[in-house]
Structures are given as structure tokens and as C-alpha cells.
mmCIF file of C-alpha atoms in Angstrom:
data_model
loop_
_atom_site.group_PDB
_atom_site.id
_atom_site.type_symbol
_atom_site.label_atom_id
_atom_site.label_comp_id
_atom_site.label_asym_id
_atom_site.label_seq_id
_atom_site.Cartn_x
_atom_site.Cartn_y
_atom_site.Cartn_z
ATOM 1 C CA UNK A 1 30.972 2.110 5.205
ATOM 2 C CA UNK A 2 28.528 -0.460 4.396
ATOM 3 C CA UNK A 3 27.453 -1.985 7.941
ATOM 4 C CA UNK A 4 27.300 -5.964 7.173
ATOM 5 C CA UNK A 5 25.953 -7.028 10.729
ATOM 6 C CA UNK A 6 23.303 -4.589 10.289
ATOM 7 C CA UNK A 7 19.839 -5.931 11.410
ATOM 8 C CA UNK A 8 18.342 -7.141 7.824
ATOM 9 C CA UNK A 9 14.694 -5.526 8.062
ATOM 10 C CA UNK A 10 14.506 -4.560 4.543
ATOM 11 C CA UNK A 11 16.025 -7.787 3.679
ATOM 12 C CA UNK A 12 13.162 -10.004 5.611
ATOM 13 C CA UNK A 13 10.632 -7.624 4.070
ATOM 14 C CA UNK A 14 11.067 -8.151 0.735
ATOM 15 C CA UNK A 15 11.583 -11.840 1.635
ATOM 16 C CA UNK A 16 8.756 -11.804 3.187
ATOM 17 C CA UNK A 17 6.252 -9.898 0.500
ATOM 18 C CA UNK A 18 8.293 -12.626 -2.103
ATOM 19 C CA UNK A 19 6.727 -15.503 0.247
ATOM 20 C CA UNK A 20 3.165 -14.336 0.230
ATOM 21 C CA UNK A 21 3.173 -13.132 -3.587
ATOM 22 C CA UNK A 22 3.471 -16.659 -4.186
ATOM 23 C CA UNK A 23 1.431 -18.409 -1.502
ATOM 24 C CA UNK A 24 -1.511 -16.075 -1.294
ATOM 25 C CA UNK A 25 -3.859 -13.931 -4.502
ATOM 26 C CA UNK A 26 -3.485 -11.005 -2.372
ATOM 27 C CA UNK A 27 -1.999 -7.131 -3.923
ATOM 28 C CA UNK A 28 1.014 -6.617 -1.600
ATOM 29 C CA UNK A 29 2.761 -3.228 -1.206
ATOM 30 C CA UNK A 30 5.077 -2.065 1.450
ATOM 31 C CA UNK A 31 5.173 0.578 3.719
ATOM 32 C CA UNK A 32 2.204 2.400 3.416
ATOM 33 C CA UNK A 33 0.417 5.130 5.557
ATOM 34 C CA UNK A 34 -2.219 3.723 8.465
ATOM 35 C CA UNK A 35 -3.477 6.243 10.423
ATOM 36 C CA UNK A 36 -6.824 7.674 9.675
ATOM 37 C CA UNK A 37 -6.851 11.515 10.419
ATOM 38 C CA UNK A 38 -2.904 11.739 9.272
ATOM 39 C CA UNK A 39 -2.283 8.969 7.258
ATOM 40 C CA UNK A 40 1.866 9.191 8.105
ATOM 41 C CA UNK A 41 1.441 8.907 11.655
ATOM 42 C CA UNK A 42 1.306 4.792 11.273
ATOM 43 C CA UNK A 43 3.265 3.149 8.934
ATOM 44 C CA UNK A 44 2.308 -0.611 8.201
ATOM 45 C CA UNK A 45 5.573 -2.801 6.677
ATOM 46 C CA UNK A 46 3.677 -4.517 4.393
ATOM 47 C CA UNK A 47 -0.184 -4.276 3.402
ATOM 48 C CA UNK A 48 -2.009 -7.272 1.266
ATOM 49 C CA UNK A 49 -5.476 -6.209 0.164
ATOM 50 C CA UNK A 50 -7.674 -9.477 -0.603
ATOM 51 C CA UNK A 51 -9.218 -8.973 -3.853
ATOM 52 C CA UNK A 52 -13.341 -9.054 -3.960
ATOM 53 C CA UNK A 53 -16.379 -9.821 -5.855
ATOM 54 C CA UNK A 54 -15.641 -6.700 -8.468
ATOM 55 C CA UNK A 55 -11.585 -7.307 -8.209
ATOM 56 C CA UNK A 56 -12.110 -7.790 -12.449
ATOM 57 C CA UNK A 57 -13.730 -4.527 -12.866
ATOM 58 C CA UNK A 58 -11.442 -2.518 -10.758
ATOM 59 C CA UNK A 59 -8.274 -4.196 -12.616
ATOM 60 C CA UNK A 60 -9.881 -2.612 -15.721
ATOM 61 C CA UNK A 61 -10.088 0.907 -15.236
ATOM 62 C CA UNK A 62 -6.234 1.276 -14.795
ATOM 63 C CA UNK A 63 -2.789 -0.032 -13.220
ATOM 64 C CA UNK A 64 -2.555 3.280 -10.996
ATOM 65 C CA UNK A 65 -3.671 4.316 -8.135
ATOM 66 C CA UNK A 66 -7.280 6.346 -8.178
ATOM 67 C CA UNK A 67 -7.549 9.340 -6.229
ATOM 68 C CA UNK A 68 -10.318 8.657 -3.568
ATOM 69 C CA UNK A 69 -11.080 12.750 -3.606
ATOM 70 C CA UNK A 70 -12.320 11.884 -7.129
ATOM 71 C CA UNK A 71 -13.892 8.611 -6.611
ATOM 72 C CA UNK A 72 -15.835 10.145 -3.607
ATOM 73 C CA UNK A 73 -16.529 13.576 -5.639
ATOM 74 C CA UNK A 74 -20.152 14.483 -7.268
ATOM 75 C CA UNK A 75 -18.900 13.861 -10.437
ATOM 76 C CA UNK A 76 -20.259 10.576 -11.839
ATOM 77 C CA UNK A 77 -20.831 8.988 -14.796
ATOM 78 C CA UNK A 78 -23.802 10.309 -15.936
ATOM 79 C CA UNK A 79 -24.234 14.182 -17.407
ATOM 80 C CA UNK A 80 -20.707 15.748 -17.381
ATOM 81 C CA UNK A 81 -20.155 18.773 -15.367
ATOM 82 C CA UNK A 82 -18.457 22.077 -15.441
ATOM 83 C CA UNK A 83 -15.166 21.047 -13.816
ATOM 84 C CA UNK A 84 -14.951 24.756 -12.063
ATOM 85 C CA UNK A 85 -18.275 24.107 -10.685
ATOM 86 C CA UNK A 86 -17.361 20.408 -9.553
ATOM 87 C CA UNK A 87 -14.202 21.536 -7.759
ATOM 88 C CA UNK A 88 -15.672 24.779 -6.068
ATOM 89 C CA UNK A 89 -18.822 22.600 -4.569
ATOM 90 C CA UNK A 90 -16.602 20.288 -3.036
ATOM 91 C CA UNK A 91 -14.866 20.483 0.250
ATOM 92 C CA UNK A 92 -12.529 17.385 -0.963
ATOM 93 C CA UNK A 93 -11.686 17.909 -4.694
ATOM 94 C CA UNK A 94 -9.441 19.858 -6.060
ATOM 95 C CA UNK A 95 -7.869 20.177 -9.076
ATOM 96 C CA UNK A 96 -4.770 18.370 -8.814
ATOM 97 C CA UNK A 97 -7.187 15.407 -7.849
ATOM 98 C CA UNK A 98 -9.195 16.114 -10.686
ATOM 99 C CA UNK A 99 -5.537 15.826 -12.880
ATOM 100 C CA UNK A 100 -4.659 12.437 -11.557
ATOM 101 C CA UNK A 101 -8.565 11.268 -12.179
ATOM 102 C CA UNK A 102 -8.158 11.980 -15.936
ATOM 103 C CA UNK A 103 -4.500 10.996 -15.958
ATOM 104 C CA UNK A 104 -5.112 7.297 -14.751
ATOM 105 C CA UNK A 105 -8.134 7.439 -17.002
ATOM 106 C CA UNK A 106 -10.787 7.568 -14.145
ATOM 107 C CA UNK A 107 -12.274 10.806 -15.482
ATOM 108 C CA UNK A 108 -12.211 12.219 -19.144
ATOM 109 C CA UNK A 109 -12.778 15.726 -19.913
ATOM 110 C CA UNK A 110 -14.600 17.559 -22.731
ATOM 111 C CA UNK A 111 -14.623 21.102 -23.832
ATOM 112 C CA UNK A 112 -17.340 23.084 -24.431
ATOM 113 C CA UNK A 113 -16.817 26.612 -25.621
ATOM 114 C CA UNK A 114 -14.186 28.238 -23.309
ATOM 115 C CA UNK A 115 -15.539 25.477 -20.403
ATOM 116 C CA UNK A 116 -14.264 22.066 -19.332
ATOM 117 C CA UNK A 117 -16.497 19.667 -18.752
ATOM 118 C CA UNK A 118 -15.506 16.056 -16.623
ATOM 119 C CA UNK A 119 -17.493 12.602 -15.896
ATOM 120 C CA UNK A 120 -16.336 9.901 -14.386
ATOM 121 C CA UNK A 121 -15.382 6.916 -17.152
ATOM 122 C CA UNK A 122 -17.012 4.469 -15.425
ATOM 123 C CA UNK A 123 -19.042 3.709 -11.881
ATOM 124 C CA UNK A 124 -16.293 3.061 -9.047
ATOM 125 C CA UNK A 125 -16.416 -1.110 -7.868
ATOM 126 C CA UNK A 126 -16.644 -0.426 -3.892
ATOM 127 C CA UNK A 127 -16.625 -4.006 -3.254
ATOM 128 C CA UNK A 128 -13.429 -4.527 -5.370
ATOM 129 C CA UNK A 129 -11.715 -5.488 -2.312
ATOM 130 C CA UNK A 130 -12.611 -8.022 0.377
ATOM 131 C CA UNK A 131 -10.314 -7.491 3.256
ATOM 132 C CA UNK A 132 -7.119 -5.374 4.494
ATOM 133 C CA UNK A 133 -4.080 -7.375 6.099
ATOM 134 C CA UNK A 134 -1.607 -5.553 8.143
ATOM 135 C CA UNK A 135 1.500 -7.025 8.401
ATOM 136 C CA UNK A 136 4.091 -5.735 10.967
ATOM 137 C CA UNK A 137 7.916 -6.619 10.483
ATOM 138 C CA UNK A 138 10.209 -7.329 13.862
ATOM 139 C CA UNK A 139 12.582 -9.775 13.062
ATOM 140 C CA UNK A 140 14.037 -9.029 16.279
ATOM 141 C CA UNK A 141 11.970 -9.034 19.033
ATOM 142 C CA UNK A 142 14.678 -8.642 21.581
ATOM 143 C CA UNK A 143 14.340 -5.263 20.003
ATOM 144 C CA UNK A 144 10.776 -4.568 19.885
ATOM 145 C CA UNK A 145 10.918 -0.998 20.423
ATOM 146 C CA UNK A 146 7.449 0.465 20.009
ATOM 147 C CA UNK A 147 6.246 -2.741 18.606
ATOM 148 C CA UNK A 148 3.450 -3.103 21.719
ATOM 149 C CA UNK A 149 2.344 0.361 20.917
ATOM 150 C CA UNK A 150 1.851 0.289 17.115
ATOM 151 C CA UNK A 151 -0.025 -2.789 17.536
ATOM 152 C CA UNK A 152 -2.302 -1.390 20.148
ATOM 153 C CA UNK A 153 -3.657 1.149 17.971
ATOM 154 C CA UNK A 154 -3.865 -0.767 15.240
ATOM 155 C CA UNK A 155 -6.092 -3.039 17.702
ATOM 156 C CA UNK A 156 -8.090 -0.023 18.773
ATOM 157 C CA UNK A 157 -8.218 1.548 15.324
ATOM 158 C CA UNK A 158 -9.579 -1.410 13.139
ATOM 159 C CA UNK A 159 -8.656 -0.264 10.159
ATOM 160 C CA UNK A 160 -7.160 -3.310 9.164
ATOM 161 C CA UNK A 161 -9.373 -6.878 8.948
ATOM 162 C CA UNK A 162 -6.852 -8.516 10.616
ATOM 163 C CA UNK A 163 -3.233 -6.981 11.453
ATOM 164 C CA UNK A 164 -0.249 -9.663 11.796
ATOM 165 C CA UNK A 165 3.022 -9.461 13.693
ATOM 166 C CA UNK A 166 5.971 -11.148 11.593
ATOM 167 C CA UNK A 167 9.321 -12.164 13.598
ATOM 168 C CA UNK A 168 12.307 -14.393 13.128
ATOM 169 C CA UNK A 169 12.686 -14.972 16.649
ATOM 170 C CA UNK A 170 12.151 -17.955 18.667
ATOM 171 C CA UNK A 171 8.356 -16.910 19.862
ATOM 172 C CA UNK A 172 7.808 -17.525 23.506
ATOM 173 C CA UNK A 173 4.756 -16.851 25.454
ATOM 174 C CA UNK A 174 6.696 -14.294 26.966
ATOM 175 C CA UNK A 175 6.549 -12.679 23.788
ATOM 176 C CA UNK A 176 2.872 -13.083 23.138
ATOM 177 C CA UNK A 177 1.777 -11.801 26.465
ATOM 178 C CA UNK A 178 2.919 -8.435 25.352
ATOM 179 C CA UNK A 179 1.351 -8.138 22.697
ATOM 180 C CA UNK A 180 -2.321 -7.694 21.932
ATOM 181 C CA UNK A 181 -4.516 -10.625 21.919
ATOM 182 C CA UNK A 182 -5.986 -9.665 18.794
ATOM 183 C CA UNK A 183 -2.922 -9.695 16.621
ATOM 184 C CA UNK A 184 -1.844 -12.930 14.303
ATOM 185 C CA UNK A 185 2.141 -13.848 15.337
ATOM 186 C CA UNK A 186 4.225 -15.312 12.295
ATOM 187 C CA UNK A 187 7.696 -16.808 12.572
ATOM 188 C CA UNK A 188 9.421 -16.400 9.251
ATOM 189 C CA UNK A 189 12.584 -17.507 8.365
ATOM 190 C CA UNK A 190 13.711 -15.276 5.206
ATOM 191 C CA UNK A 191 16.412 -17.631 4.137
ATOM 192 C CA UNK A 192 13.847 -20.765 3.588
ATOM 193 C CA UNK A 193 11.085 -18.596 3.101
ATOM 194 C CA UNK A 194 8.958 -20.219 5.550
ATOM 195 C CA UNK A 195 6.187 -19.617 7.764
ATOM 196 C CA UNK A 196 5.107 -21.044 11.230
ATOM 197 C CA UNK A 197 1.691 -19.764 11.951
ATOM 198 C CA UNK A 198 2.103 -19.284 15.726
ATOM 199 C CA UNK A 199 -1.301 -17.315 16.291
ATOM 200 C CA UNK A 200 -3.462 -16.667 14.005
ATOM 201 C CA UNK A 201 -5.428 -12.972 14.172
ATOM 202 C CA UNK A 202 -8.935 -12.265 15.078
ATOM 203 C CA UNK A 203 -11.197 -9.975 12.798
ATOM 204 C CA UNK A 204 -10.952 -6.613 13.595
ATOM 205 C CA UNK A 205 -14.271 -4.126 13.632
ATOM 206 C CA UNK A 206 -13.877 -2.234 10.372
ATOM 207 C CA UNK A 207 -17.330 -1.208 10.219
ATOM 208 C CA UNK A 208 -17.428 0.562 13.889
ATOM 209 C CA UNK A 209 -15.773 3.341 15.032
ATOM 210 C CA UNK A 210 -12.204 3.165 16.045
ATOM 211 C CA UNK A 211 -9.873 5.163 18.448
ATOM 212 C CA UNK A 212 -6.492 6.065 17.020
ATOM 213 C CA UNK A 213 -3.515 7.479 19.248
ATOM 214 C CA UNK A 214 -3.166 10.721 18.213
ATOM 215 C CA UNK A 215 0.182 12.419 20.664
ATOM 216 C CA UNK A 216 1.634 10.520 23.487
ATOM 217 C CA UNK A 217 3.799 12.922 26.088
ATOM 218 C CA UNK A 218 4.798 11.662 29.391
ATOM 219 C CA UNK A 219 1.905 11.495 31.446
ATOM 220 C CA UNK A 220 -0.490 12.559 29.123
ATOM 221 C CA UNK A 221 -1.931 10.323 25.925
ATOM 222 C CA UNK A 222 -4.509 12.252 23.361
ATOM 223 C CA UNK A 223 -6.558 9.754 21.318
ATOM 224 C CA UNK A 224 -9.119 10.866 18.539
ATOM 225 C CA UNK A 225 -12.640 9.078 18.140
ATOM 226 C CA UNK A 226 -12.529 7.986 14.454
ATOM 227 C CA UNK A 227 -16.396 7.252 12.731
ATOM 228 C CA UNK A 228 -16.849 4.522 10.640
ATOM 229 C CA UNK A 229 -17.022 7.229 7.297
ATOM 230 C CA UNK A 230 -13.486 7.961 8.045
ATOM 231 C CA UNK A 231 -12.576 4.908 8.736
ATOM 232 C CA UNK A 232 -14.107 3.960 5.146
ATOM 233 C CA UNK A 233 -12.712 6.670 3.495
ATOM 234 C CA UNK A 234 -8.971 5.665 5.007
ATOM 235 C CA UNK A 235 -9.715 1.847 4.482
ATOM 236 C CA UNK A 236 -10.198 2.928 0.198
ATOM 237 C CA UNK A 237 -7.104 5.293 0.400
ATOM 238 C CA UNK A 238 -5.077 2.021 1.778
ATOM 239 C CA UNK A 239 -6.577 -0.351 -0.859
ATOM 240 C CA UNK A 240 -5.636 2.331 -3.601
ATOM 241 C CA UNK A 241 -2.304 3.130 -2.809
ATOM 242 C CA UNK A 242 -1.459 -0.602 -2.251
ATOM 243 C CA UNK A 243 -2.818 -1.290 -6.003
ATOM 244 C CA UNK A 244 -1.200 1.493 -7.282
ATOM 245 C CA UNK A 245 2.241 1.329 -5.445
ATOM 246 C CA UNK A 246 3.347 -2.649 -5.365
ATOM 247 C CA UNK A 247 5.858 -3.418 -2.966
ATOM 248 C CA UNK A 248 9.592 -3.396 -5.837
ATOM 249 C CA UNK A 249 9.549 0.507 -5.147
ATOM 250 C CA UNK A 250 13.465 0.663 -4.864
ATOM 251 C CA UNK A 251 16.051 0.318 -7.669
ATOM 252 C CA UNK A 252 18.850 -1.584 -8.194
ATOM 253 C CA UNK A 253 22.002 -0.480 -6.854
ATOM 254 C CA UNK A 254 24.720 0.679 -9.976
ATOM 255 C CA UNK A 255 27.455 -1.038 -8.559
ATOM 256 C CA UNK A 256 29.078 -3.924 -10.415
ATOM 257 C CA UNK A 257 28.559 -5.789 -7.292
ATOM 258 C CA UNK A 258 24.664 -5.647 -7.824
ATOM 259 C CA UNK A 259 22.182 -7.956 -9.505
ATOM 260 C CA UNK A 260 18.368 -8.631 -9.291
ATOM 261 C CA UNK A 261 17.326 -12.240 -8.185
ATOM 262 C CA UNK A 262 14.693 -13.487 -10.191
ATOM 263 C CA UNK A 263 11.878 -12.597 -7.833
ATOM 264 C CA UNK A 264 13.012 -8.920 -8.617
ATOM 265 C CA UNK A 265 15.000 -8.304 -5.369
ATOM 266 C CA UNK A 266 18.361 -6.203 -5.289
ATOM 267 C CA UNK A 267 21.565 -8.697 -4.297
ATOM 268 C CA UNK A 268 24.832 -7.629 -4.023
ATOM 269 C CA UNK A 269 27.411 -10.378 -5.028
ATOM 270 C CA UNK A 270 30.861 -8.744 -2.546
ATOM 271 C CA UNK A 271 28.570 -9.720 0.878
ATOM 272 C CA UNK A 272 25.974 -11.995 -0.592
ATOM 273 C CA UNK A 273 22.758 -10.862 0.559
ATOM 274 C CA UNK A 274 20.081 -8.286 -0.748
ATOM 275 C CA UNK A 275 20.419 -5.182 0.045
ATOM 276 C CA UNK A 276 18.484 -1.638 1.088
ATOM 277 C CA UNK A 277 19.792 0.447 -2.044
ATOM 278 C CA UNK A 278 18.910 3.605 -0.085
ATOM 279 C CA UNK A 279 20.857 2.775 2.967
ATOM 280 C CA UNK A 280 23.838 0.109 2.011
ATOM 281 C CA UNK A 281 25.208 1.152 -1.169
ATOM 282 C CA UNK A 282 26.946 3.932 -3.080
ATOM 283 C CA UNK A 283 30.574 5.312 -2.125
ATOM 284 C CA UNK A 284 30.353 5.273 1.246
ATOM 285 C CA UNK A 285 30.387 1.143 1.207
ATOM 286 C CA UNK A 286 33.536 0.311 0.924
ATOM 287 C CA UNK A 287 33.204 -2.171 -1.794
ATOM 288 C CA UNK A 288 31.414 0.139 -3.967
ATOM 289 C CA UNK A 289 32.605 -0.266 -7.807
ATOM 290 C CA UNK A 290 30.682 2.157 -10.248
ATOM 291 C CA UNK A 291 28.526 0.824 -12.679
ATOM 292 C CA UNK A 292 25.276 0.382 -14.524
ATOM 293 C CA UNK A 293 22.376 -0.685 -12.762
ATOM 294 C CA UNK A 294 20.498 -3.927 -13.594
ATOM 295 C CA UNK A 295 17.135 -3.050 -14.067
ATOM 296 C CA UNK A 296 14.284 -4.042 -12.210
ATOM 297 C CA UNK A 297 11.036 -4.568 -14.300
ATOM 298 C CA UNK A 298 8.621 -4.329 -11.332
ATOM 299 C CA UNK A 299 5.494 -4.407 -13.377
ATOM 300 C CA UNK A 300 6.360 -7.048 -15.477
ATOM 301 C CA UNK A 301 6.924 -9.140 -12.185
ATOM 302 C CA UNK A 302 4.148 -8.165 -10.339
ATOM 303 C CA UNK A 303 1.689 -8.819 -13.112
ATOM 304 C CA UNK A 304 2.696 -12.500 -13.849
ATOM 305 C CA UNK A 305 2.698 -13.310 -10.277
ATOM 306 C CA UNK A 306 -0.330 -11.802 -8.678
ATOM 307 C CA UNK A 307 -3.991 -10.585 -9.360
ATOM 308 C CA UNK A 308 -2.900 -7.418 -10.591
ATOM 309 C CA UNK A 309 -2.725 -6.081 -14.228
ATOM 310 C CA UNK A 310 0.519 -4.212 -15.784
ATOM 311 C CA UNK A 311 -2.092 -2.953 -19.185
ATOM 312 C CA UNK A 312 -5.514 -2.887 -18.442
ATOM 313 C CA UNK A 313 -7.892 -1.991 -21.530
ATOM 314 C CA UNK A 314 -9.467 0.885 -19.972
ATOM 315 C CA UNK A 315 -12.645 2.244 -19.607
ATOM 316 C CA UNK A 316 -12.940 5.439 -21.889
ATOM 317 C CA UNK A 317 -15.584 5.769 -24.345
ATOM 318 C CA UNK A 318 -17.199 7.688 -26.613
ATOM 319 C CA UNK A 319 -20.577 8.558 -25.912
ATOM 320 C CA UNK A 320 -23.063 9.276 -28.952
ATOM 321 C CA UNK A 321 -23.660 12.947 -29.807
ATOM 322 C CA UNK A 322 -20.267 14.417 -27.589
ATOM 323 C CA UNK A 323 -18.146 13.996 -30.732
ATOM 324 C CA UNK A 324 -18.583 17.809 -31.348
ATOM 325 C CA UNK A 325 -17.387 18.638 -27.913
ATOM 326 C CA UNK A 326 -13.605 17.096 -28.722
#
């Protein structure tokens, strides 16, 4: 049965990545790994990556994510290599990497005799990205859970620029005396879609090594020394995945109850709010009427309103004298 005084997380997330779509230039996605040595052991809500100097040239090369293993491989752009020899030389790439690379049109392969040759398309724009936001949903903080604790070791981690804490709630000082100094404090108010800057966040140390919680038991805490290489390395895997994933990953409900607002979110009409797909709907709500689902064209959307492009041109090419090798 579909639980209508259910706290509305999803409901103030998507709200909330709808507000800063159209106040900010930032790439939003949601819910995306943050931990360095196993990404899934941190889970930001929502990530905005702040496009940089060579934003253009990264919106080029393709709509989907790039796989880091292949951006931070030895094959470049130069002299195409044996893709055998590329994979067995590396202790990062393999060849599923090396699959995704050529699908998103990041590498392109040539054969010569019974070998496969691959090069990268084009040179990789490091500085295509100026800054990582973290954004942390608690709508409630009555229920903070392990609110003070994720935001800790995001604090200590720095893997973010800047990491955020975004609440409904009345904020009190109460409030901001248990969390760290260091992180911004939003009040948001999903119906209005506005946003009280109560604190604003101070610059994390991206470039210096970070410590990242790693088990807690009673009694005992393990932590892991991250170096700044890793921290790099995680910081592009972020970036990527945000570009790549967008934050309309759901679907609409197929209920005749459901629609899409305009700003692509799913609504249902019988309890007038949007809704988590995944968690309100289907037969066990009890409202639940069979039907086609409106579609949701989530890259259509997310190109007109943000920095990011739905149909890049690409960046293959045909290099003089290789025609024989195709």
C-alpha cells in the first residue's frame, strides 16, 4: 500500500536538482558513489560538477560517460597500439574498459592482419571541470541519522570542493553545532523551490591527501590515508559518471494516475505529488490502475536546460595513410 505520509526524500531531491538546473550552469546527477578506495561506501544525493576552461572540448567527444581506466591508460593519440599489448601492460585496463572507450567514441580501433590496433580519438581535457559540489539531502533533521558522520568524512576526505547540507527544517544553531564547520547549510522549501543560504561552505583540500572512514565497530574506527593520485583519480570518476548519468534516471510510473511535469519529474494525479516510481507505485498502492507510461525524454531536457550536450559531433577521424587498415 502506497504510504502517503511517507517522508518525501526523493520528492525534495528531484525538487531540489530542478532548482539548481535552473539557477546554476552546473551538470547535476544524483546519487552517485563518493568514497575513494570503494566508491559505494559514500553515496552523495546529488553531485553538480562546475564546468571549466575545456568544458567545450569535453562536451565534444561524447554524451556518455568515459571510462577513466582508458583515459588514464598508455594508449594516446599518437601511434596506435596492439590492443593485447595495451591491456596486458596495464594494471588498470582491461578490456571491457577498452569496449566502453571505443563505444562512447573515446578510442577507435583498426585492424591489422589478425591484430587490433586502438588510439585514443582525441587528447583527454583534464581541466574540463572546475569544481565538485556535494550536496547532502535531510529534509528532516529531527531525523538526521548518520547525517554528522557522512559529513565528517566528507570533511576529512576532500574529495568534494565544497560539500553542502540541504534541509527543510527550521535551522537552529542547535543544528549547526553538530555538524562540521566546514559544510554549507541550505534550507529548501521543495514546494516554492526556494533557497535560504544559511551557511555557506568553505573550500575543501582537493589537492592534499585525505582520510576516508573505512569500518566503524563499536569501539574501534579504521580510517585509510588516501594520496592526492587517488584522490584525483576518484575526483575524474565523479565528474564522469555525473556527465554521463544526469540526475532523470527513473521512469515514469504506468499507471493512469501518472504524468511527467514539465521539468521531467514523475507526478501522480490520485495523491498529487511526485513520486519514487521504485518505491510508491505498482499493485501494491492501492490506487494503482494499469496503464502506459508517459515517457520521460531525459536527454532532451537536460540538454536545453544545462551545459550539457544530448549529440555531440564527435571526435573520430581518419588519419592519412590508415585507410588500408579498415
Amino acid at each position: 500500500m502506497f504510504d502517503v505520509d511517507a517522508p518525501q526524500e526523493f520528492a525534495f531531491e528531484l525538487a531540489l536538482c530542478t532548482h539548481l538546473e535552473a539557477a546554476t550552469e552546473w551538470v547535476l546527477s544524483r546519487q552517485l558513489g563518493a568514497a575513494v578506495e570503494r566508491s559505494g561506501r559514500r553515496i552523495m544525493d546529488v553531485v553538480g560538477v562546475v564546468p571549466g576552461p575545456a568544458f567545450d572540448d569535453r562536451t565534444r567527444i561524447t554524451a556518455e560517460t568515459i571510462p577513466v581506466r582508458a583515459v588514464e591508460s598508455d594508449v594516446g593519440v599518437g601511434e596506435a597500439i596492439a590492443r593485447h599489448r595495451a591491456v596486458r601492460e596495464s594494471d588498470r585496463l582491461h578490456d571491457a574498459a577498452v569496449d566502453a572507450a571505443v563505444e562512447v567514441g573515446f578510442f577507435e580501433t583498426e585492424r591489422r592482419k589478425t591484430r587490433e590496433y586502438v588510439r585514443q580519438t582525441t587528447r583527454y581535457p583534464d581541466d574540463w571541470f572546475d569544481r565538485l559540489v556535494g550536496v547532502e539531502n535531510k529534509p528532516d533533521l529531527g531525523d538526521p541519522g548518520a547525517l554528522g558522520r557522512q559529513l565528517r568524512t566528507d570533511v576529512s576526505l576532500g574529495l568534494f570542493d565544497s560539500v553542502i547540507l540541504a534541509t527543510e527544517s527550521h535551522v537552529t544553531r542547535a543544528h549547526l553545532n553538530r555538524i562540521p564547520t566546514e559544510v554549507g547549510v541550505w534550507r529548501f522549501d521543495p514546494e516554492t523551490q526556494s533557497r535560504d543560504v544559511i551557511r555557506e561552505p568553505t573550500p575543501l583540500p582537493t589537492n592534499a591527501p585525505g582520510v576516508e572512514l573505512a569500518e566503524e565497530r563499536p569501539l574501534e574506527t579504521e580510517i585509510e590515508v588516501v594520496g592526492v593520485d587517488a584522490k584525483a583519480r576518484s575526483r575524474r570518476r565523479v565528474a564522469e559518471r555525473a556527465y554521463g548519468k544526469g540526475w532523470r534516471t527513473y521512469d515514469a510510473p504506468a499507471c493512469a494516475h501518472a504524468e511527467v511535469t514539465d521539468d521531467g519529474r514523475p507526478y501522480c494525479t490520485q495523491f498529487d505529488r511526485v513520486v519514487d516510481p521504485s518505491r510508491a507505485c505498482g499493485t501494491d498502492c492501492d490506487a494503482y490502475d494499469p496503464a502506459v507510461a508517459p515517457e520521460i525524454d531525459a536527454d532532451a531536457l537536460r540538454d536545453a536546460r544545462t551545459p550539457w550536450v544530448e549529440n555531440p559531433p564527435g571526435v573520430r577521424r581518419r588519419q592519412a595513410g590508415l585507410d588500408r587498415f579498415q
